[in-house]
Short mmCIF file of C-alpha atoms in Angstrom, two decimals:
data_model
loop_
_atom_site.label_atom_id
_atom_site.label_comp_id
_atom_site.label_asym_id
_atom_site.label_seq_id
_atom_site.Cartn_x
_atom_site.Cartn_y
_atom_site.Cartn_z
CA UNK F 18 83.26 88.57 114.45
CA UNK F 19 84.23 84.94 113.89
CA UNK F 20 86.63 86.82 110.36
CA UNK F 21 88.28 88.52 113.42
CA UNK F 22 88.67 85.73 115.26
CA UNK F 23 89.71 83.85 112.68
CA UNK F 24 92.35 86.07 111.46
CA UNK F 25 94.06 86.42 115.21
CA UNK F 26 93.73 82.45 115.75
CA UNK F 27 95.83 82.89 112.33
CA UNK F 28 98.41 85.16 112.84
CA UNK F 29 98.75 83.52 116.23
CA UNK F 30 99.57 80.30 114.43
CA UNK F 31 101.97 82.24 112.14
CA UNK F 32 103.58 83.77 115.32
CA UNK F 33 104.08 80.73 117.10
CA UNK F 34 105.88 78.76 113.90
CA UNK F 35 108.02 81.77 113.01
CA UNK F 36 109.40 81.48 116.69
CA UNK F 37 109.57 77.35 116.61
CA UNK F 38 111.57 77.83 113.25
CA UNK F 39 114.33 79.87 114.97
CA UNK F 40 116.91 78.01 115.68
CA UNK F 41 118.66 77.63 119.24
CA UNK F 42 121.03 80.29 120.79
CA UNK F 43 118.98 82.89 118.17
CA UNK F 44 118.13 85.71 120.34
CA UNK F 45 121.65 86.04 121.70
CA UNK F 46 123.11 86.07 118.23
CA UNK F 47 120.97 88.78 117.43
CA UNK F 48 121.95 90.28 120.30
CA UNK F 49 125.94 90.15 119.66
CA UNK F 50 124.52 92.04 115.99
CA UNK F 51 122.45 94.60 117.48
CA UNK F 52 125.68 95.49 120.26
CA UNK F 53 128.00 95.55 117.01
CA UNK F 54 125.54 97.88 114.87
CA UNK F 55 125.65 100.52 117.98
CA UNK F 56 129.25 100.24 118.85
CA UNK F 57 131.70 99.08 115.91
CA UNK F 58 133.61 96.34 117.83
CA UNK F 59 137.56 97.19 118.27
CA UNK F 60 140.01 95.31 116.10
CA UNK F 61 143.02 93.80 117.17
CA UNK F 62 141.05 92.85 120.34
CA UNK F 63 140.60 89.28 122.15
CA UNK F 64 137.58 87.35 121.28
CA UNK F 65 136.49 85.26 123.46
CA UNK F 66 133.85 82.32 122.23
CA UNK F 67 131.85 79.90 124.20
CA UNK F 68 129.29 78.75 126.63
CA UNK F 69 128.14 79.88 129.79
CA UNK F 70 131.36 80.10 131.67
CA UNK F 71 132.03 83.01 129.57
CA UNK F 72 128.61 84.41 129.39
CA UNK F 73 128.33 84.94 132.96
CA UNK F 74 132.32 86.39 132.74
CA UNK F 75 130.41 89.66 132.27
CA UNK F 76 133.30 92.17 134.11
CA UNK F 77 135.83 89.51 132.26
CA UNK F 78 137.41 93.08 130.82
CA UNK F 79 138.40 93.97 134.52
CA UNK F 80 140.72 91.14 135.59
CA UNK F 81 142.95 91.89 132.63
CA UNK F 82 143.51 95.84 132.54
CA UNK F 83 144.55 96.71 129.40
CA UNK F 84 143.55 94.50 127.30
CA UNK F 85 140.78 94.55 124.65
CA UNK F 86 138.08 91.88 125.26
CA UNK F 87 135.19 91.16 123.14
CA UNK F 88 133.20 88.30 125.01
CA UNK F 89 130.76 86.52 122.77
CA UNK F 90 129.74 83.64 125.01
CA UNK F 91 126.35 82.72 124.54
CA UNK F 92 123.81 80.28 126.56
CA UNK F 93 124.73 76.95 127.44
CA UNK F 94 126.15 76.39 123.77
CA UNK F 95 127.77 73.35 122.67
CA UNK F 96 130.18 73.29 119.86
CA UNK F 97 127.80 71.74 117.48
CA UNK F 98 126.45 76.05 117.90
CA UNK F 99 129.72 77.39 117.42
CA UNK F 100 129.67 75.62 113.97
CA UNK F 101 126.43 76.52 112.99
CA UNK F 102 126.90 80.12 113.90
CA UNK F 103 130.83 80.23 112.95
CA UNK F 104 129.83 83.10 110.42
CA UNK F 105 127.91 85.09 112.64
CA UNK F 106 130.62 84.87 115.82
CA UNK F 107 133.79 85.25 113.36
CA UNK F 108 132.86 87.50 110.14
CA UNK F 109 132.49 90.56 112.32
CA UNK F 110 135.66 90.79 113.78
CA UNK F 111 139.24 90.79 113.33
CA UNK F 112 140.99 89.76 116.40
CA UNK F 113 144.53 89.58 117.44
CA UNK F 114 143.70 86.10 119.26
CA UNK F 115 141.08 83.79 119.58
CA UNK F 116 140.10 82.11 122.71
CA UNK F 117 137.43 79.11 123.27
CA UNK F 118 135.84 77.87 126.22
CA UNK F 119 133.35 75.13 124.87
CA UNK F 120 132.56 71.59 124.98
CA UNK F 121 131.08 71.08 128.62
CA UNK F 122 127.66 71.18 127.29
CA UNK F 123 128.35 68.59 124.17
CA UNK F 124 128.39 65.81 126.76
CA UNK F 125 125.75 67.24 129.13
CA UNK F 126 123.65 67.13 126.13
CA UNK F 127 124.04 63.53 125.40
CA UNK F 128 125.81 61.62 128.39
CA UNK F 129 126.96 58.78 125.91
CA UNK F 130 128.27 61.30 123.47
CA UNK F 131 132.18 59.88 122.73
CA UNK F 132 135.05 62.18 123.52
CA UNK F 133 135.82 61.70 119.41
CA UNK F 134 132.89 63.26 118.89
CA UNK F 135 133.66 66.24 120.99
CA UNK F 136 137.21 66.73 119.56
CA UNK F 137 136.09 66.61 116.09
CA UNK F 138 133.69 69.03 116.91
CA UNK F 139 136.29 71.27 117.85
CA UNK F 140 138.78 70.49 115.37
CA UNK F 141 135.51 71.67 112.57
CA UNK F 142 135.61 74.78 114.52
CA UNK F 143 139.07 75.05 114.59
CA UNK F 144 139.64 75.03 110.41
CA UNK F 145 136.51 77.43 110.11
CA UNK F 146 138.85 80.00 112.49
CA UNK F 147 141.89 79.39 110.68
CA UNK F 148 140.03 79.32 107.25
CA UNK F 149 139.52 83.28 108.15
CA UNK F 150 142.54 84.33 110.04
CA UNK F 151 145.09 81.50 109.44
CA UNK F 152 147.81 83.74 111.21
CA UNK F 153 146.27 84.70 114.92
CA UNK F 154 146.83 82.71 118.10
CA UNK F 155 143.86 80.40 118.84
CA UNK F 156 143.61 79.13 122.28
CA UNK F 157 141.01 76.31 124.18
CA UNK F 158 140.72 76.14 127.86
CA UNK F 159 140.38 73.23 128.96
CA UNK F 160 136.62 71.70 129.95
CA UNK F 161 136.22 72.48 133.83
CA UNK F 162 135.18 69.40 136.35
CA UNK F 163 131.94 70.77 137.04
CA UNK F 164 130.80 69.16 140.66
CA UNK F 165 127.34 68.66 139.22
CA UNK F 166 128.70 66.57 136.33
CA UNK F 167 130.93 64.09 138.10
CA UNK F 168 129.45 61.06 135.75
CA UNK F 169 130.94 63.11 132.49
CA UNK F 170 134.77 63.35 133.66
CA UNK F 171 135.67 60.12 131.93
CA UNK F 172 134.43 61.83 128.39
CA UNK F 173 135.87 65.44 129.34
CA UNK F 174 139.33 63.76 130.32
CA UNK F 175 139.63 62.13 127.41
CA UNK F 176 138.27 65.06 125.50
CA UNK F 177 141.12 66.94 126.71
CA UNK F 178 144.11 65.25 126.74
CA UNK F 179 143.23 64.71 122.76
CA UNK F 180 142.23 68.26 122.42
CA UNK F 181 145.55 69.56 123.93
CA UNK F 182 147.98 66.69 121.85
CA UNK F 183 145.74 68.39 118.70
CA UNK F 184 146.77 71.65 120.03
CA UNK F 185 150.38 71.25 120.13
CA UNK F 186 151.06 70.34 116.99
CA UNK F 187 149.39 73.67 115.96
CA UNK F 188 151.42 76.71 114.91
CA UNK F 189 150.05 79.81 116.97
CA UNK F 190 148.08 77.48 119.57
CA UNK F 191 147.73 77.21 122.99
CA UNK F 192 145.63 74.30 125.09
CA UNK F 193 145.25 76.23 128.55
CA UNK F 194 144.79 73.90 131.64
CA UNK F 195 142.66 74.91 134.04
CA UNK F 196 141.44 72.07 136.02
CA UNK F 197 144.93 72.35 138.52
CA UNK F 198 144.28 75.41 139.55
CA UNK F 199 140.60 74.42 140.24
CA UNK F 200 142.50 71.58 142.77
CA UNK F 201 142.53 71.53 146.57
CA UNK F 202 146.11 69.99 147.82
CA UNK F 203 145.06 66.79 147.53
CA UNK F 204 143.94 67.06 143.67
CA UNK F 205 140.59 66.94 144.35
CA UNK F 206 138.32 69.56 142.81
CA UNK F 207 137.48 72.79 144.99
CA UNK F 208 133.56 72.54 145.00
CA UNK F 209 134.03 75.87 147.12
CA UNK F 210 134.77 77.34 143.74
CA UNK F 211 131.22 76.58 142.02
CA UNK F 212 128.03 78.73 142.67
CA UNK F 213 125.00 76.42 144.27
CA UNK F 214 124.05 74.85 140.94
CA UNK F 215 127.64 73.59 141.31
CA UNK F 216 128.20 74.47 137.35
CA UNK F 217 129.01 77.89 137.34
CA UNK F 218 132.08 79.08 139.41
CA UNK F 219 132.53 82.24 141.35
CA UNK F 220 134.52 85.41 141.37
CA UNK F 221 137.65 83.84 143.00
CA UNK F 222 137.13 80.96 140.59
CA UNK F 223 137.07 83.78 137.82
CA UNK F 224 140.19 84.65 139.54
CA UNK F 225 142.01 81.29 138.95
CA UNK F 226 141.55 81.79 135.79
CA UNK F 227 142.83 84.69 134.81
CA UNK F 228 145.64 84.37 136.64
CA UNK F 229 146.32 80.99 134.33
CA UNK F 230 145.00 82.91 130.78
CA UNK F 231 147.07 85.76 131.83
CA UNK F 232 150.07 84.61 130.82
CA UNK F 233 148.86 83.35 127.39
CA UNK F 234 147.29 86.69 126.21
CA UNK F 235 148.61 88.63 123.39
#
């Protein structure tokens, strides 16, 4: 008896380390594998990479009829994951255009994190896209003024006014702007446009959007 006990208390242990060595973000990296084993993704389609704002995008495919989406945002990823996964969220695929929503999360994750730190974050991402497709349009949207994170605009404005002067001197890039559209009259951010956790924005915030992306897709 105590052999059998001893032998689950072990594989327990064995269990339990195995699923503290995964790394974070995983499971849904596994998951993008799994869909892409059933159902060879499309080529030529638009990729969409990122963080939660595109994760919870879910009928993203809808608000641009005939287009080809693939969305592989994941979690609340930062773009420290985007470079550790790049092989795992690029190799698969061969898109006609790239698009990224990421960076929120960098400075949620560490409020004194520098907006260099961000943008060279991104700009690592950036050469690992181009390294593989050097040719495609690659496109950022621009870091949303979440309601709940009021203390990080500083960072995120800075963030994006040097990710969008990077952007522009790109061939076959686009820095998309979203934060005007996500104004009230006044400038001041539409809080109406955020779910409760005032993070995540609603369908008519979804709509905003798109009708800025549209315009942009290939």
């Amino acid at each position: 008896m105590k052999k059998i006990i001893s032998a689950f208390l072990l594989l327990t242990s064995i269990l339990i380390f195995s699923q503290k060595e995964k790394p974070m973000f995983w499971q849904d990296i596994e998951n993008f594998k799994k869909s892409d084993l059933k159902k060879s993704p499309p080529k030529n389609a638009i990729l969409l990479i990122g963080s939660s704002s595109f994760t919870k995008w879910q009928d993203v495919a809808d608000y641009f009829p005939g287009k080809i989406i693939i969305n592989r945002g994941f979690g609340g990823s930062r773009l420290t994951d985007l470079n550790f996964y790049s092989e795992d969220l690029l190799k698969p695929y061969q898109p006609k255009q790239i698009i990224i929503y990421c960076g929120e999360n960098d400075f949620a994750d560490d409020e004194r994190l520098k907006a260099d730190v961000v943008v060279d974050r991104f700009k690592t991402f950036y050469i690992k896209i181009r390294e593989k497709f050097p040719n495609i349009e690659v496109d950022y949207i621009s870091i949303k003024y979440s309601p709940s994170r009021e203390k990080l605009w500083p960072q995120m404005t800075e963030a994006n006014e040097k990710i969008a002067k990077f952007m522009k001197k790109e061939k076959n890039a686009e820095f998309i702007d979203i934060t005007k559209t996500m104004n009230d009259s006044n400038g001041n951010v539409r809080k109406d446009l955020f779910l409760n956790d005032m993070l995540h924005i609603t369908p008519e915030g979804y709509q905003l959007w798109a009708k800025v992306i549209k315009s942009y897709l290939k």
